[in-house]
Coordinates of N, CA and C in Angstrom, one line a residue:
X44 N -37.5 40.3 -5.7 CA -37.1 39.8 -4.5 C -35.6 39.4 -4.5
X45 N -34.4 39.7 -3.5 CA -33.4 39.9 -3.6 C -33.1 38.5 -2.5
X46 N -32.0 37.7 -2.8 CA -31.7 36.6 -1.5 C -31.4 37.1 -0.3
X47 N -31.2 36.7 0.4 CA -31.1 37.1 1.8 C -28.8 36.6 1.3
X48 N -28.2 36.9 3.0 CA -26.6 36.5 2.1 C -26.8 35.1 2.9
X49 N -27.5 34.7 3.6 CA -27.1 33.2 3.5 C -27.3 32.5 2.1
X50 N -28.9 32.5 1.5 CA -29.5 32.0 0.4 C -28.1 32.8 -0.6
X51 N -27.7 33.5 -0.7 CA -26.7 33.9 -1.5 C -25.2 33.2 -1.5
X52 N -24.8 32.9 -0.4 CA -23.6 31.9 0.0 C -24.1 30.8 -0.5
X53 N -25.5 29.8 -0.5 CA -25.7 28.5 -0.8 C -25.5 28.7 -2.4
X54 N -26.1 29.7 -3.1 CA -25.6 29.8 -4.2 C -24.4 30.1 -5.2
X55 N -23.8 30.5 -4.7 CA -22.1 30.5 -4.7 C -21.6 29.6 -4.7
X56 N -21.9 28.7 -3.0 CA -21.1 27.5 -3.0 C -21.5 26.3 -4.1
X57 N -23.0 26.5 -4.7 CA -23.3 25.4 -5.5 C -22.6 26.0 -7.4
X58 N -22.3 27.0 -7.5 CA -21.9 28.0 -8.5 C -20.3 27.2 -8.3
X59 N -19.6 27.5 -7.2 CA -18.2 27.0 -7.0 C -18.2 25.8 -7.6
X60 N -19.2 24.4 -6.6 CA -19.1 23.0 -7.1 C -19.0 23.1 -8.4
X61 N -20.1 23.5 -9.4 CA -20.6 23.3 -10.7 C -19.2 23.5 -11.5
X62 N -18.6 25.0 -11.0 CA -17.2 25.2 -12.4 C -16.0 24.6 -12.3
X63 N -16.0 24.7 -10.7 CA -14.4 24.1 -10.7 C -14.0 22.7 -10.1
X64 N -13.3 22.3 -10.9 CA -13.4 20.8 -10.9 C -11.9 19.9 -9.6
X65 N -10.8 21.2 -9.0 CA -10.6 21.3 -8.6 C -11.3 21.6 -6.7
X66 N -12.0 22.2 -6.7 CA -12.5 22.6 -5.5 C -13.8 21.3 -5.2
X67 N -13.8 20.6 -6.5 CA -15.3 19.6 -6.6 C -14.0 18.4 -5.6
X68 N -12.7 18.2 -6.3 CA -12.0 16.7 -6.0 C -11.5 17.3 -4.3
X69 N -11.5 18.8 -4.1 CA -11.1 18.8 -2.7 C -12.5 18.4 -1.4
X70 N -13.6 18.5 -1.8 CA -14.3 18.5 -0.9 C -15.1 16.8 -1.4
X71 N -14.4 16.3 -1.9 CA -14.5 14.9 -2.5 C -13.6 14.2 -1.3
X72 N -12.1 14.6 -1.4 CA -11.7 13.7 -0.6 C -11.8 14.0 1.2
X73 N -12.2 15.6 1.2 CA -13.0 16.0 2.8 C -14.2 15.1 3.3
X74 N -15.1 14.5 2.3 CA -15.8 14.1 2.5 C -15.3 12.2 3.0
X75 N -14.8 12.2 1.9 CA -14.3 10.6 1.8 C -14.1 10.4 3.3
X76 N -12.7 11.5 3.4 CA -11.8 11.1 4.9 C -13.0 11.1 5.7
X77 N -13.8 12.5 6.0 CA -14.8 12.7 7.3 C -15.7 10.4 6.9
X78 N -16.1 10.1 6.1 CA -16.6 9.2 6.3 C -15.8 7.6 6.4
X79 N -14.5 8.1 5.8 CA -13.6 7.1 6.8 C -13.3 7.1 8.3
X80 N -13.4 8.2 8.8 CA -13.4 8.4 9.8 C -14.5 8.0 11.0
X81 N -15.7 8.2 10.2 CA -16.7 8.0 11.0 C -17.0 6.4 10.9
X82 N -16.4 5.5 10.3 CA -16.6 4.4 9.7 C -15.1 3.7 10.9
X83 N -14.3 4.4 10.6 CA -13.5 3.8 11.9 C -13.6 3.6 13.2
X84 N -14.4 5.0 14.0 CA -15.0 5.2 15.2 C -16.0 4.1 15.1
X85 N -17.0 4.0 14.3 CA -18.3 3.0 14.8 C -17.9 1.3 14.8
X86 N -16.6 1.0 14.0 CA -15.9 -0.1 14.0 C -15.4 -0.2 15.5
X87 N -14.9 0.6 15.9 CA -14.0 0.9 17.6 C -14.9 0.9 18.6
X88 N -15.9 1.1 18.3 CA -16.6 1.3 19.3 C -17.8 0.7 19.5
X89 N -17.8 -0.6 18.2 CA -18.7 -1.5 18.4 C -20.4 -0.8 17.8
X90 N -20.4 0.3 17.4 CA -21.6 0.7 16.6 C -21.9 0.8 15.1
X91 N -22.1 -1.0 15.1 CA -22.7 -1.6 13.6 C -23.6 -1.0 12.9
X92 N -24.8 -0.4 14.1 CA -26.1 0.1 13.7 C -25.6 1.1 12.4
X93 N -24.4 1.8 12.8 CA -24.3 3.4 12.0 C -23.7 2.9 10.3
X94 N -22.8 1.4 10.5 CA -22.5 1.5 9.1 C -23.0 1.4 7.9
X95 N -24.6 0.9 7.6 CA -24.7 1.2 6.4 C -25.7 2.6 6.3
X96 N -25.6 3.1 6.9 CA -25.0 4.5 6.7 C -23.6 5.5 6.0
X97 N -23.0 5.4 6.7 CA -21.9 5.2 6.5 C -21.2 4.9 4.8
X98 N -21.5 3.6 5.3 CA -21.1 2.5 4.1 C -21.8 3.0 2.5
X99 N -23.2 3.3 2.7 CA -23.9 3.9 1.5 C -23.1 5.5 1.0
X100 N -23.0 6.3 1.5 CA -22.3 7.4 1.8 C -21.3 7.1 0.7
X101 N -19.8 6.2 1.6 CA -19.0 5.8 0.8 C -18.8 5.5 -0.6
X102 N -20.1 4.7 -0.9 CA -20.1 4.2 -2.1 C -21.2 5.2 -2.9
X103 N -21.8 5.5 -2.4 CA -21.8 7.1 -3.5 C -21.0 7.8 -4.2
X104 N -20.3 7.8 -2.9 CA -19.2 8.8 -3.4 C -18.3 8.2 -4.6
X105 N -18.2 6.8 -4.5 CA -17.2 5.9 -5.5 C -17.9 5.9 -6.8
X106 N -19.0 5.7 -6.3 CA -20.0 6.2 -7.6 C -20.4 6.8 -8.9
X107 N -19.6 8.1 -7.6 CA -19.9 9.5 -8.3 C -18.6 9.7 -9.4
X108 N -17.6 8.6 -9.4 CA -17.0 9.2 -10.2 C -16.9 8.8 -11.2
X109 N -18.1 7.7 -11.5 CA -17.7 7.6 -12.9 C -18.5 8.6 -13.7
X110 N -18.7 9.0 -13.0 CA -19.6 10.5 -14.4 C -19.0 11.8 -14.1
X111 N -17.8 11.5 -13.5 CA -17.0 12.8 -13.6 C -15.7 12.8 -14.0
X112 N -15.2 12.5 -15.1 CA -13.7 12.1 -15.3 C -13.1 13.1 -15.1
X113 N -13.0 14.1 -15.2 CA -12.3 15.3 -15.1 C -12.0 15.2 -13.3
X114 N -12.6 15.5 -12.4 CA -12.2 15.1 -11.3 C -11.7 13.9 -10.8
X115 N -11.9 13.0 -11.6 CA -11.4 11.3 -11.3 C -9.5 11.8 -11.6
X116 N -9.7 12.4 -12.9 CA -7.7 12.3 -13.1 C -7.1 13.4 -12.0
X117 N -8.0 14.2 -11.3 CA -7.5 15.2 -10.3 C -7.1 14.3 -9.1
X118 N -8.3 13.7 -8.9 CA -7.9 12.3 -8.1 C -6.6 11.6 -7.5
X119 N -6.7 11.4 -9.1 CA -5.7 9.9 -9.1 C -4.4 10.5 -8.4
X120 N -4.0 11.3 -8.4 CA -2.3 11.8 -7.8 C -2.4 11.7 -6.4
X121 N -4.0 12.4 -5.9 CA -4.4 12.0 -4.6 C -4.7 10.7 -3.8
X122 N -4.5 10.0 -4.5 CA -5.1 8.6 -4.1 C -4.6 7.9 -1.9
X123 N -3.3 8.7 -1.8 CA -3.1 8.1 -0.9 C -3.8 8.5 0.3
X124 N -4.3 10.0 0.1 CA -5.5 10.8 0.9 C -7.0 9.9 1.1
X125 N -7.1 9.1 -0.4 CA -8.1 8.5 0.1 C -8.0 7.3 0.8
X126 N -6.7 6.8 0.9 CA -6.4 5.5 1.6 C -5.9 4.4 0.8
X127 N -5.8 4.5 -0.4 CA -5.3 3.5 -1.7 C -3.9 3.5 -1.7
X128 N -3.0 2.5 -1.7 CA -2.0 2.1 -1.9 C -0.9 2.5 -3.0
X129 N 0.5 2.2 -3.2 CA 0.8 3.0 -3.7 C 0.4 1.7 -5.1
X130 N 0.4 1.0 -5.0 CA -0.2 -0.5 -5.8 C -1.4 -0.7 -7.0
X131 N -2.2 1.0 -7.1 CA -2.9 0.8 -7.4 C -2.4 0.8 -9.3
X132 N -3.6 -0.3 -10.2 CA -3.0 -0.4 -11.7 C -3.4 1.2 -12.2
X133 N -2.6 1.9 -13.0 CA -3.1 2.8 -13.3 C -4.1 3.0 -14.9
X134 N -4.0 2.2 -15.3 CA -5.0 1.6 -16.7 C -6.5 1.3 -15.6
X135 N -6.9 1.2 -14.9 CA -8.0 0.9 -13.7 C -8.6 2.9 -13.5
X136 N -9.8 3.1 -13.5 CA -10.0 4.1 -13.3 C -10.1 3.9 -11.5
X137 N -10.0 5.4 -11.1 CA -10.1 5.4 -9.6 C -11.2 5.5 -8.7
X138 N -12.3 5.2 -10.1 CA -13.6 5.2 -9.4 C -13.7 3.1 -9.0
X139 N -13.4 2.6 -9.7 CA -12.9 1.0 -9.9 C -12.5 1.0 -8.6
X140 N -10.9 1.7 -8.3 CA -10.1 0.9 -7.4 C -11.1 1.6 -5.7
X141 N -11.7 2.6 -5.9 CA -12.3 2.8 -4.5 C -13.2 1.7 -4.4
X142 N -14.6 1.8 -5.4 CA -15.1 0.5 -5.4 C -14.7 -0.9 -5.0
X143 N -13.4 -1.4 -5.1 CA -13.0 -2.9 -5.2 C -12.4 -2.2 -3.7
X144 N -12.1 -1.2 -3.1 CA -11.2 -1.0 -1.5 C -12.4 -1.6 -1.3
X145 N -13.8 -0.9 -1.2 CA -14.6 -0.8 -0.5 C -15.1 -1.8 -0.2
X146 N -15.4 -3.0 -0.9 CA -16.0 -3.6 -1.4 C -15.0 -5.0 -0.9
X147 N -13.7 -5.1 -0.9 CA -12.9 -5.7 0.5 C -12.6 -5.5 1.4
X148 N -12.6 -4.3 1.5 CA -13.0 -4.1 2.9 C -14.4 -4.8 3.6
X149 N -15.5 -4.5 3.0 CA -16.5 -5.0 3.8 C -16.1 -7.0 3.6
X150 N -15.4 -6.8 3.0 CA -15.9 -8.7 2.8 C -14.5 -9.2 3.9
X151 N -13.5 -7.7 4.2 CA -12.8 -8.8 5.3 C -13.2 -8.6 7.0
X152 N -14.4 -8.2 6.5 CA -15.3 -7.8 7.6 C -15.3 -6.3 8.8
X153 N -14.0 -5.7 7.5 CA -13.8 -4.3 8.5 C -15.2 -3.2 8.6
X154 N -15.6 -3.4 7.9 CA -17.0 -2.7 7.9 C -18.2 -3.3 8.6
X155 N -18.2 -4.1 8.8 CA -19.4 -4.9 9.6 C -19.2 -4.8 11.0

């Protein structure tokens, strides 16, 4: 039985994720931004219901990097794409400093 070329594109693209660790940190911070984004809109517009959605999302993603160091130091040069400061300690991994954004962010109530 042969894939069809969609079923053959999903496997590619999961082939891409798995090798290159570069194309993993670009669709890392695509993701990040699209869920900063959607996290700004439902702040603007008064739709609380969507953020811990949202908010879970985010912190996955912050998550996800402590078990990927190899894309975490790809990261780090990126940092201002994800919204981090130029401030950030660099002895602190960048899975840390998204964690602690996130994580005051909600507590100065920008997320709620």
């Amino acid at each position: 039985m042969h894939a069809g070329p969609q079923a053959r594109a999903v496997l590619d693209e999961a082939e891409r994720v798995r090798s290159d660790p570069a194309y993993r940190a670009d669709r890392f911070v695509a993701e990040w931004t699209r869920l900063r984004k959607q996290q700004e809109h439902a702040r603007f517009w008064g739709e609380e219901h969507k953020l811990p959605k949202i908010n879970a999302g985010m912190a996955g993603l912050a998550k996800s990097l402590e078990r990927d160091a190899q894309m975490e130091s790809l990261l780090r040069p990126r940092a201002r794409e994800l919204g981090l400061g130029i401030g950030m300690e660099p002895e602190r991994g960048l899975s840390r400093e998204l964690s602690d954004w996130f994580g005051l962010s909600r507590g100065r109530g920008l997320s709620r």
